[in-house]
Coordinates of C-alpha atoms (C1' of nucleotides) in Angstrom, one line a residue:
Chain A
X22 CA 11.6 88.0 46.8
X23 CA 13.1 89.6 44.1
X24 CA 16.2 90.5 46.1
X25 CA 17.1 92.1 49.1
X26 CA 18.8 94.7 47.0
X27 CA 16.5 95.6 44.6
X28 CA 13.5 95.8 48.1
X29 CA 15.4 98.9 48.6
X30 CA 14.2 101.1 46.0
X31 CA 11.2 101.1 44.2
X32 CA 10.3 98.8 41.2
X33 CA 11.2 100.0 38.1
X34 CA 11.0 97.9 34.9
X35 CA 11.0 98.6 31.4
X36 CA 10.2 97.1 27.8
X37 CA 12.5 98.5 25.1
X38 CA 11.9 97.7 22.0
X39 CA 13.8 98.6 18.6
X40 CA 10.6 100.0 16.2
X41 CA 12.2 98.3 12.8
X42 CA 9.8 95.8 12.2
X43 CA 6.7 94.5 12.8
X44 CA 5.8 93.9 16.6
X45 CA 7.2 90.8 17.6
X46 CA 6.1 87.8 19.6
X47 CA 9.2 87.7 21.7
X48 CA 8.5 91.8 22.6
X49 CA 4.6 90.5 24.1
X50 CA 6.7 87.5 26.9
X51 CA 9.4 90.3 27.6
X52 CA 7.3 92.9 28.7
X53 CA 4.8 90.7 30.1
X54 CA 7.3 89.8 32.4
X55 CA 8.2 92.8 33.3
X56 CA 4.8 94.8 33.9
X57 CA 4.5 91.1 36.5
X58 CA 6.9 92.2 37.7
X59 CA 6.6 95.5 38.2
X60 CA 3.0 95.9 39.4
X61 CA 3.3 93.0 41.9
X62 CA 6.1 95.0 44.0
X63 CA 3.5 97.5 43.3
X64 CA 6.3 99.7 40.8
X65 CA 6.0 101.0 37.8
X66 CA 6.7 99.5 34.3
X67 CA 7.9 101.6 31.5
X68 CA 7.8 101.4 27.5
X69 CA 11.1 103.6 26.0
X70 CA 11.3 103.0 22.0
X71 CA 15.1 102.0 20.9
X72 CA 15.1 103.6 17.6
X73 CA 19.3 104.8 18.2
X74 CA 19.4 102.8 15.0
X75 CA 18.2 105.2 11.9
X76 CA 18.6 102.8 9.1
X77 CA 16.3 100.6 10.0
X78 CA 13.8 102.4 13.0
X79 CA 10.5 103.2 11.5
X80 CA 7.7 105.4 12.9
X81 CA 5.5 102.9 11.4
X82 CA 6.8 100.2 13.8
X83 CA 6.3 102.3 16.9
X84 CA 2.9 102.4 16.2
X85 CA 2.5 98.8 15.8
X86 CA 3.8 97.8 19.0
X87 CA 2.2 100.5 20.6
X88 CA -1.4 99.4 19.1
X89 CA -0.3 95.8 19.2
X90 CA 0.4 95.6 23.0
X91 CA -2.3 97.3 24.0
X92 CA -4.3 94.7 22.1
X93 CA -2.7 92.7 24.8
X94 CA -4.0 94.7 27.9
X95 CA -0.6 95.7 28.7
X96 CA -0.2 99.0 29.9
X97 CA 2.9 101.0 31.0
X98 CA 3.3 103.9 33.4
X99 CA 5.9 105.8 31.3
X100 CA 6.7 105.8 27.6
X101 CA 6.8 108.0 24.0
X102 CA 2.4 108.2 24.2
X103 CA 1.9 109.2 27.5
X104 CA 5.4 110.9 29.0
X105 CA 6.3 110.6 32.3
X106 CA 9.2 112.7 35.0
X107 CA 12.2 110.5 33.0
X108 CA 11.6 111.3 29.0
X109 CA 11.7 111.8 26.5
X110 CA 11.4 107.9 26.0
X111 CA 12.9 107.7 22.2
X112 CA 16.4 107.5 22.8
X113 CA 16.2 109.4 19.0
X114 CA 15.2 112.5 21.0
X115 CA 18.3 112.0 23.7
X116 CA 20.8 112.6 21.5
X117 CA 22.7 115.3 23.5
X118 CA 22.2 112.6 26.8
X119 CA 24.8 110.4 25.4
X120 CA 27.1 112.6 23.6
X121 CA 27.1 114.2 27.0
X122 CA 28.1 111.0 28.8
X123 CA 30.4 109.4 26.6
X124 CA 32.1 112.9 26.6
X125 CA 32.3 111.7 30.6
X126 CA 34.1 108.7 29.9
X127 CA 36.3 109.6 27.6
X128 CA 37.6 112.4 29.9
X129 CA 37.8 109.2 32.5
X130 CA 40.0 107.4 30.6
X131 CA 37.2 105.0 30.5
X132 CA 36.1 105.4 26.3
X133 CA 38.4 105.9 23.9
X134 CA 38.1 107.8 20.0
X135 CA 38.5 104.9 17.0
X136 CA 39.7 105.5 13.6
X137 CA 39.3 102.9 12.2
X138 CA 37.5 102.8 9.3
X139 CA 34.3 100.3 8.2
X140 CA 36.6 98.5 5.9
X141 CA 39.3 97.8 8.2
X142 CA 37.3 96.4 10.7
X143 CA 35.6 94.4 8.1
X144 CA 39.0 93.3 6.9
X145 CA 40.1 92.3 10.5
X146 CA 37.2 90.2 10.9
X147 CA 37.9 88.6 7.4
X148 CA 41.2 87.6 8.6
X149 CA 39.9 86.7 11.9
X150 CA 37.7 84.4 11.0
X151 CA 40.3 82.7 8.5
X152 CA 43.0 82.0 10.6
X153 CA 40.2 80.6 12.9
X154 CA 41.1 83.2 15.3
X155 CA 39.7 82.0 19.1
X156 CA 39.2 86.1 20.0
X157 CA 37.2 87.8 18.0
X158 CA 36.3 91.2 18.8
X159 CA 38.0 94.6 18.2
X160 CA 41.6 94.4 18.2
X161 CA 42.5 97.8 20.4
X162 CA 44.3 100.0 17.7
X163 CA 43.2 102.3 18.4
X164 CA 43.6 102.2 22.3
X165 CA 46.9 102.7 22.0
X166 CA 47.2 105.6 20.4
X167 CA 47.8 109.3 22.4
X168 CA 45.3 110.7 24.3
X169 CA 45.9 114.5 22.5
X170 CA 46.5 113.0 19.8
X171 CA 43.6 111.9 18.7
X172 CA 42.0 114.9 20.6
X173 CA 43.3 116.8 18.0
X174 CA 42.3 114.5 15.3
X175 CA 38.7 114.4 16.3
X176 CA 38.7 118.3 16.5
X177 CA 40.0 118.4 13.1
X178 CA 36.6 116.5 12.2
X179 CA 38.3 113.6 11.4
X180 CA 35.3 110.3 12.2
X181 CA 35.6 108.5 14.2
X182 CA 33.6 105.9 17.2
X183 CA 33.9 105.4 20.7
X184 CA 34.7 103.1 22.1
X185 CA 34.6 101.5 26.0
X186 CA 37.7 100.9 27.0
X187 CA 37.3 97.4 28.6
X188 CA 39.8 96.5 31.7
X189 CA 42.4 93.6 31.4
X190 CA 41.4 91.5 33.2
X191 CA 41.7 87.4 32.4
X192 CA 37.7 86.9 33.4
X193 CA 34.9 89.2 34.7
X194 CA 31.8 87.5 37.1
X195 CA 28.6 89.2 36.4
X196 CA 25.1 88.4 37.7
X197 CA 22.2 87.2 36.8
X198 CA 19.0 86.4 38.8
X199 CA 18.5 83.6 37.4
X200 CA 21.9 82.3 36.5
X201 CA 23.5 83.4 39.7
X202 CA 27.7 84.4 38.7
X203 CA 28.6 83.7 35.3
X204 CA 32.4 84.0 34.8
X205 CA 33.3 84.8 31.4
X206 CA 36.7 83.9 30.5
X207 CA 38.5 87.2 28.7
X208 CA 37.4 86.6 25.2
X209 CA 34.1 87.8 24.3
X210 CA 34.6 91.3 25.9
X211 CA 36.0 93.5 22.8
X212 CA 35.5 96.8 23.0
X213 CA 32.4 97.8 21.9
X214 CA 31.3 100.8 19.9
X215 CA 29.5 103.3 22.4
X216 CA 29.0 106.0 19.7
X217 CA 28.7 105.3 16.0
X218 CA 30.7 108.3 13.9
X219 CA 26.9 109.3 12.9
X220 CA 26.5 110.8 16.4
X221 CA 24.1 108.1 17.8
X222 CA 25.1 105.7 20.8
X223 CA 25.2 102.3 20.5
X224 CA 23.3 99.8 22.1
X225 CA 25.0 99.5 25.0
X226 CA 25.4 102.6 25.9
X227 CA 22.2 103.8 25.3
X228 CA 20.7 101.4 27.2
X229 CA 22.5 102.0 30.2
X230 CA 22.6 105.6 31.0
X231 CA 18.4 105.1 30.0
X232 CA 18.2 102.4 32.3
X233 CA 20.3 104.6 34.9
X234 CA 18.3 108.1 34.2
X235 CA 15.0 106.3 34.6
X236 CA 15.4 104.4 37.3
X237 CA 15.5 100.9 36.3
X238 CA 15.5 98.8 38.7
X239 CA 15.4 95.4 37.5
X240 CA 16.7 94.2 33.6
X241 CA 14.7 92.1 32.8
X242 CA 15.7 91.0 29.1
X243 CA 15.8 88.6 26.3
X244 CA 18.7 85.5 26.8
X245 CA 20.6 86.7 23.9
X246 CA 21.9 89.5 26.3
X247 CA 23.2 87.8 28.3
X248 CA 26.4 87.7 26.8
X249 CA 27.1 91.8 26.7
X250 CA 26.4 91.8 30.5
X251 CA 30.3 92.3 31.2
X252 CA 30.3 95.3 28.8
X253 CA 26.9 96.8 30.2
X254 CA 28.4 96.0 34.3
X255 CA 31.9 97.7 33.2
X256 CA 29.6 100.9 32.1
X257 CA 28.1 100.5 35.3
X258 CA 31.2 100.5 36.4
X259 CA 32.6 103.3 34.6
X260 CA 30.4 105.3 35.4
X261 CA 29.8 105.2 38.9
X262 CA 27.0 104.1 39.0
X263 CA 24.8 101.4 41.1
X264 CA 23.8 99.0 38.7
X265 CA 20.1 97.0 38.4
X266 CA 19.1 94.3 39.0
X267 CA 19.7 91.7 35.5
X268 CA 17.2 88.8 34.5
X269 CA 17.6 87.0 32.1
X270 CA 14.9 85.4 30.3
X271 CA 14.8 82.4 27.9
X272 CA 14.3 83.2 24.7
X273 CA 10.9 81.8 22.7
X274 CA 12.0 79.1 19.9
X275 CA 10.9 77.8 17.0
X276 CA 9.6 73.8 17.0
X277 CA 13.6 72.6 16.2
X278 CA 14.8 74.9 19.1
X279 CA 16.0 77.3 17.5
X280 CA 15.3 81.3 18.2
X281 CA 12.5 81.5 17.2
X282 CA 12.1 83.6 14.1
X283 CA 9.6 83.9 10.9
X284 CA 10.8 81.8 8.2
X285 CA 9.5 79.1 10.8
X286 CA 6.8 80.5 13.0
X287 CA 4.8 83.8 12.9
X288 CA 6.1 86.2 15.1
X289 CA 4.3 88.9 14.2
X290 CA 1.5 89.7 17.1
X291 CA -1.1 91.0 13.9
X292 CA -0.1 87.5 13.3
X293 CA -2.1 86.4 16.4
X294 CA -4.8 89.1 16.3
X295 CA -5.7 88.9 13.1
X296 CA -6.2 85.4 12.9
X297 CA -8.3 85.7 15.6
X298 CA -6.4 84.8 19.0
X299 CA -7.9 86.5 21.8
X300 CA -5.3 89.0 23.5
X301 CA -6.2 87.6 27.0
X302 CA -5.4 83.8 25.8
X303 CA -2.4 85.1 23.6
X304 CA -1.1 86.7 27.1
X305 CA -1.8 83.5 29.0
X306 CA 0.0 81.1 27.0
X307 CA 3.5 83.5 27.1
X308 CA 2.6 83.5 30.8
X309 CA 3.3 79.5 30.2
X310 CA 6.5 79.7 28.3
X311 CA 9.0 79.3 30.8
X312 CA 6.9 79.6 34.2
X313 CA 4.1 78.1 36.5
X314 CA 1.6 78.8 38.5
X315 CA 2.8 77.5 42.2
X316 CA -0.2 75.1 41.8
X317 CA 0.8 74.3 38.7
X318 CA -2.6 75.9 36.9
X319 CA -3.0 77.1 33.9
X320 CA -5.4 79.5 32.4
X321 CA -5.9 82.2 34.3
X322 CA -5.9 86.2 34.0
X323 CA -3.6 89.4 33.9
X324 CA -4.8 89.9 37.7
X325 CA -3.8 86.2 38.7
X326 CA -0.8 86.4 36.8
X327 CA 0.3 89.2 38.2
X328 CA -1.0 88.4 42.1
X329 CA 1.7 86.0 42.8
X330 CA 4.3 86.8 40.7
X331 CA 7.8 85.6 41.1
X332 CA 10.4 86.4 38.8
X333 CA 12.6 83.1 40.7
X334 CA 10.3 80.8 39.2
X335 CA 10.7 80.7 35.9
X336 CA 12.6 78.1 34.0
X337 CA 15.4 78.3 32.0
X338 CA 14.9 76.3 29.5
X339 CA 14.3 78.0 25.7
X340 CA 10.3 77.1 25.2
X341 CA 8.9 76.8 22.1
X342 CA 6.7 78.9 21.1
X343 CA 4.2 75.4 20.4
X344 CA 0.9 76.8 18.3
X345 CA -1.1 73.6 18.8
X346 CA -1.4 74.7 22.2
X347 CA -1.9 78.2 22.1
X348 CA -4.8 77.0 19.4
X349 CA -6.0 75.0 21.9
X350 CA -5.9 77.9 25.1
X351 CA -7.3 80.1 22.7
X352 CA -10.4 77.8 22.1
X353 CA -11.3 77.7 26.3
X354 CA -11.2 81.3 26.0
X355 CA -13.7 81.5 23.2
X356 CA -16.4 79.1 24.0
X357 CA -16.4 81.2 27.3
X358 CA -17.7 83.8 26.0
X359 CA -21.1 84.3 25.7
X360 CA -23.0 84.6 22.1
X361 CA -23.4 88.7 22.8
X362 CA -19.6 88.7 23.8
X363 CA -17.8 86.6 20.3
X364 CA -20.4 88.8 18.5
X365 CA -18.6 91.9 20.0
X366 CA -15.3 89.9 19.0
X367 CA -16.2 89.7 15.6
X368 CA -17.5 93.1 15.3
X369 CA -14.4 94.2 16.9
X370 CA -12.6 92.3 13.3
X371 CA -13.9 91.5 10.5
X372 CA -17.3 92.3 11.5
X373 CA -16.6 95.6 11.7
X374 CA -18.6 98.3 9.8
X375 CA -14.5 99.6 8.6
X376 CA -13.5 95.9 7.2
X377 CA -17.1 95.9 6.0
X378 CA -16.9 98.7 4.5
X379 CA -14.3 98.4 2.7
X380 CA -15.0 94.5 1.4
X381 CA -18.6 95.5 0.1
X382 CA -16.9 98.9 -2.2
X383 CA -14.8 96.5 -3.5
X384 CA -17.1 93.2 -4.3
X385 CA -20.4 95.4 -5.0
X386 CA -20.2 96.3 -8.9
X387 CA -19.2 92.5 -9.3
X388 CA -22.0 90.6 -7.4
X389 CA -26.0 90.5 -8.4
X390 CA -27.8 88.9 -5.7
X391 CA -26.7 90.2 -1.3
X392 CA -26.5 86.1 -1.6
X393 CA -23.7 86.2 -4.2
X394 CA -21.7 88.9 -1.9
X395 CA -21.0 85.7 0.5
X396 CA -20.1 83.6 -2.4
X397 CA -18.0 86.2 -4.5
X398 CA -16.5 87.3 -0.8
X399 CA -15.6 84.5 1.2
X400 CA -12.2 85.0 1.3
X401 CA -12.0 87.8 2.8
X402 CA -13.1 85.9 5.8
X403 CA -11.4 82.4 6.1
X404 CA -8.3 81.8 7.0
X405 CA -5.8 79.9 5.3
X406 CA -6.8 78.5 2.1
X407 CA -7.5 75.4 1.1
X408 CA -6.4 75.2 -2.7
X409 CA -8.5 73.1 -5.5
X410 CA -6.7 71.1 -8.2
X411 CA -7.8 74.5 -10.1
X412 CA -6.2 76.8 -8.2
X413 CA -3.0 74.8 -7.9
X414 CA -3.1 74.7 -11.7
X415 CA -3.5 78.1 -12.0
X416 CA -1.1 79.3 -9.8
X417 CA 2.0 77.9 -11.9
X418 CA 2.1 79.5 -15.4
X419 CA 3.1 77.6 -18.3
X420 CA 6.3 77.3 -18.9
X421 CA 7.2 77.3 -14.9
X422 CA 7.4 74.3 -12.3
X423 CA 5.6 74.5 -8.9
X424 CA 9.2 74.5 -7.8
X425 CA 9.8 77.5 -8.4
X426 CA 6.4 78.8 -7.9
X427 CA 7.5 77.2 -4.7
X428 CA 10.6 79.6 -3.6
X429 CA 9.5 83.0 -5.6
X430 CA 6.5 83.2 -3.0
X431 CA 8.8 82.0 -0.4
X432 CA 11.2 84.5 -1.8
X433 CA 8.1 87.5 -2.2
X434 CA 7.3 86.9 1.4
X435 CA 10.5 87.6 2.5
X436 CA 12.0 90.5 0.6
X437 CA 8.6 92.0 -0.8
X438 CA 6.2 91.2 2.4
X439 CA 7.9 91.0 5.1
X440 CA 10.2 94.6 5.5
X441 CA 7.0 96.0 3.5
X442 CA 5.7 98.4 7.1
X443 CA 2.7 100.4 4.7
X444 CA 0.6 98.2 4.0
X445 CA -1.5 99.9 0.9
X446 CA -2.4 99.2 -2.6
X447 CA 0.2 101.7 -3.8
X448 CA 3.2 100.0 -1.6
X449 CA 1.9 96.2 -2.3
X450 CA 1.9 97.7 -6.3
X451 CA 5.4 99.0 -5.9
X452 CA 6.8 96.0 -3.9
X453 CA 5.2 93.2 -6.4
X454 CA 6.5 95.0 -9.5
X455 CA 9.4 95.3 -7.8
X456 CA 10.1 91.7 -6.9
X457 CA 8.9 90.6 -10.9
X458 CA 11.5 93.0 -11.9
X459 CA 14.4 91.2 -9.1
X460 CA 13.2 88.2 -9.8
X461 CA 12.6 88.3 -14.2
X462 CA 9.1 87.5 -13.7
X463 CA 6.6 88.7 -16.2
X464 CA 4.7 90.9 -13.6
X465 CA 1.4 89.4 -15.4
X466 CA 2.1 85.4 -14.1
X467 CA 3.4 86.9 -11.3
X468 CA 0.3 89.2 -10.6
X469 CA -1.9 85.5 -11.3
X470 CA 0.2 83.8 -9.0
X471 CA -0.3 86.2 -6.5
X472 CA -3.9 86.8 -6.9
X473 CA -4.8 82.6 -6.8
X474 CA -2.3 82.6 -4.1
X475 CA -3.7 85.3 -1.3
X476 CA -7.5 84.3 -2.8
X477 CA -7.3 80.6 -3.6
X478 CA -8.8 82.0 -6.9
X479 CA -8.4 83.5 -11.1
X480 CA -10.8 85.9 -10.2
X481 CA -11.3 88.1 -8.1
X482 CA -11.0 92.3 -7.6
X483 CA -8.3 94.4 -8.3
X484 CA -5.3 92.8 -6.8
X485 CA -3.8 95.5 -4.6
X486 CA -6.8 96.7 -3.4
X487 CA -7.6 93.3 -2.8
X488 CA -4.1 92.8 -0.4
X489 CA -4.6 96.0 1.0
X490 CA -7.4 95.0 2.7
X491 CA -6.7 91.5 3.4
X492 CA -4.2 92.6 5.5
X493 CA -0.2 91.9 5.5
X494 CA -0.9 89.0 7.7
X495 CA -2.6 87.6 5.3
X496 CA -1.9 87.8 2.8
X497 CA 1.7 86.4 4.0
X498 CA -0.1 83.6 5.6
X499 CA -1.6 82.9 2.0
X500 CA 1.4 83.4 0.1
X501 CA 3.5 80.7 2.2
X502 CA 0.4 78.5 2.2
X503 CA 0.0 78.6 -1.3
X504 CA 4.0 78.0 -1.1
X505 CA 3.6 74.7 0.7
X506 CA 1.0 73.3 -1.3
X507 CA 2.9 73.3 -4.1
X508 CA 5.7 71.2 -2.1
Chain B
rG56 C1' 36.6 78.4 15.9
rA57 C1' 36.1 81.0 21.3
rC58 C1' 32.6 82.0 24.9
rC59 C1' 28.1 82.1 27.7
rC60 C1' 23.5 79.9 28.8
rU61 C1' 20.6 75.4 29.1
rG62 C1' 19.6 70.2 29.4
rU63 C1' 12.7 66.4 33.6
rG64 C1' 7.7 61.6 27.6
rG65 C1' 6.7 64.6 20.5
rU66 C1' 5.5 70.2 23.5
rG67 C1' 5.1 73.5 27.4
rC68 C1' 5.4 73.1 33.2
rA69 C1' 5.7 70.4 38.7
rG70 C1' 9.6 68.2 41.4
rA71 C1' 14.7 72.9 45.6
rG72 C1' 18.3 64.7 48.7
rG73 C1' 13.6 60.0 51.1
rC74 C1' 6.5 61.6 50.7
rC75 C1' 8.9 60.5 42.5
rC76 C1' 10.3 52.9 40.3
rA77 C1' 8.4 60.7 38.3
rG78 C1' 3.0 64.5 38.7
rC79 C1' -0.4 68.3 35.7
rA80 C1' -1.5 69.7 30.6
rC81 C1' -0.9 70.5 24.7
rG82 C1' -0.6 66.3 21.8
rU83 C1' -2.0 61.3 20.0
rC84 C1' -4.8 56.7 20.5
rA85 C1' -9.2 54.6 22.6
rC86 C1' -14.2 54.4 25.1
rC87 C1' -18.1 57.6 26.4
rC88 C1' -21.5 61.0 25.8
rU89 C1' -23.5 62.3 20.3
rU90 C1' -28.2 62.1 14.0
rU91 C1' -23.3 64.3 12.6
rC92 C1' -19.2 67.3 13.6
rA93 C1' -16.4 69.7 17.8
rA94 C1' -16.7 70.5 22.8
rG95 C1' -16.8 68.0 27.6
rG96 C1' -15.6 63.1 29.9
rU97 C1' -12.8 58.3 30.9
rG98 C1' -8.9 55.9 30.0
rA99 C1' -4.1 54.1 27.5
rA100 C1' 0.7 54.8 25.3
rG101 C1' 4.5 57.3 25.9
rA102 C1' 10.6 59.4 30.5
rU103 C1' 16.1 54.2 32.9
rC104 C1' 14.6 62.8 35.0
rG105 C1' 20.9 64.0 28.1
rA106 C1' 25.4 60.2 29.4
rG107 C1' 29.2 58.4 32.6
rG108 C1' 31.0 58.7 37.5
rG109 C1' 31.3 60.5 42.1
rU110 C1' 28.7 62.4 47.4
rU111 C1' 24.8 59.7 50.5
rC112 C1' 21.5 54.6 54.0
rG113 C1' 19.3 57.4 49.9
rA114 C1' 19.5 61.6 44.3
rA115 C1' 15.6 64.0 38.9
rU116 C1' 16.9 66.6 42.8
rC117 C1' 24.6 68.1 45.2
rC118 C1' 30.5 67.6 43.1
rC119 C1' 32.9 66.1 38.6
rU120 C1' 33.7 65.2 33.3
rC121 C1' 31.3 64.4 28.4
rC122 C1' 27.7 65.0 25.2
rA123 C1' 23.5 67.5 23.0
rG124 C1' 20.6 71.7 22.1
rG125 C1' 21.0 77.1 22.1
rG126 C1' 22.6 82.2 22.0
rU127 C1' 26.3 85.8 21.3
rC128 C1' 31.0 87.5 19.2
rG129 C1' 28.6 94.1 13.9
rC130 C1' 29.1 102.1 13.7
rC131 C1' 21.7 96.3 15.0
rA132 C1' 18.8 96.2 18.9

RNA sequence: GACCCUGUGGUGCAGAGGCCCAGCACGUCACCCUUUCAAGGUGAAGAUCGAGGGUUCGAAUCCCUCCAGGGUCGCCA
């Protein structure tokens, strides 16, 4: 059902996340379909870390991706953590491979060195934008350089990038499993950078080289990649390799149909985990996005999903990630659990010894009876908070307006919380202080507002420790919730 | 702006020329059950299948045009 060509070789699929943030729900979505395709055909599913952007890649992010995917019950046959015959599975450890391949392309004349500075490129972009140019990309200046000269300059150590020499055809036709032939007109096909001046490859090069070397038969990825397919197919052609089958999945959407984003929707898998969604429900829900079982069944296990999986059944409209339906589904799963099983789930999370231990350590000296403990520490066990009149008042320091605080809380989430990959008392403190300074807020005022937002109270254990225990996702959610009540 | 993708009730999907004056699920509303709230059950409202043209005896399903939404135009992935 996948295509004749595909059956000729083993089905090997992969998920290739970039470790630049919190584990994303879209990663899980694409991983699920890749997993199902491989399993359905008795092939392999691999995990590859695409960390060629050394500015933004973070080991903590990588660890969270593994953890979140494992939590969902997805496993891979090859990957950085489990090894495999085609390793290493971390692109940052494959630099020489990319360098060699870039040289191959250079030697074939399929790529060329480009000495244009970032400044020139920025200026060029400005110019094109200002002129409302129809064709936007790189203008090919260095492509016209004499190859011998370029070689000399490169040998002399002049900084440069390697660009792919795209054919100068009027149009190119590529193939997508679900969309069929897709024809691109000449713009949109400029000479992409393959190797950055820091010696690391870009996504385009690394991705194609690795997919080929790792024997990937089907590239199932998000639709945002569709427009770079001409470049990728050109790379396969330039190398003389057989291209895999490409299939682009529709993007998950916000309620307003835009591409799912953290400003409009929780996108971190950690959020759903902390909020108490069951992994099997989450997976089931994700499978409902753009897909349907032949018998229209809506509740099914991973194995049942895999057993009937047919890539051609995915529909192409961008599915809105509807948390209400996810929550309904989750309720169905939760109710199916026995009391013992439910207790087990609670014990794996908010009632674990580890979590309880942290909470008790923070609260014990502030409580006189065991019962008092439950009153005092209740916010450690709740989800979104309801802010009463007193809390709302404490949220807004004298001399500030609700709108002002609201904006600041939201800004704090965006600039202070979201980028913080390591969530500990010291890092939280640093982030909060940095934000206060940048926003011109007296720390005392900001900390009280945050304290109330995050706990619903004015009297709590030390703020940073408390926030560390609550976790990034819950803090984020309550910060946004507080901002919302200030509307 | 250019290029590309998509377009079935508010949302997720079914439907691959007649079985559809469109089916399932979420949500909404009502009723039943029930001390309450849920859950569960039953039912209702809600779609001229984006619009307009074709093709055909017959179109949600095929073709064309338009419109709308989305994505991409980075030494980010």
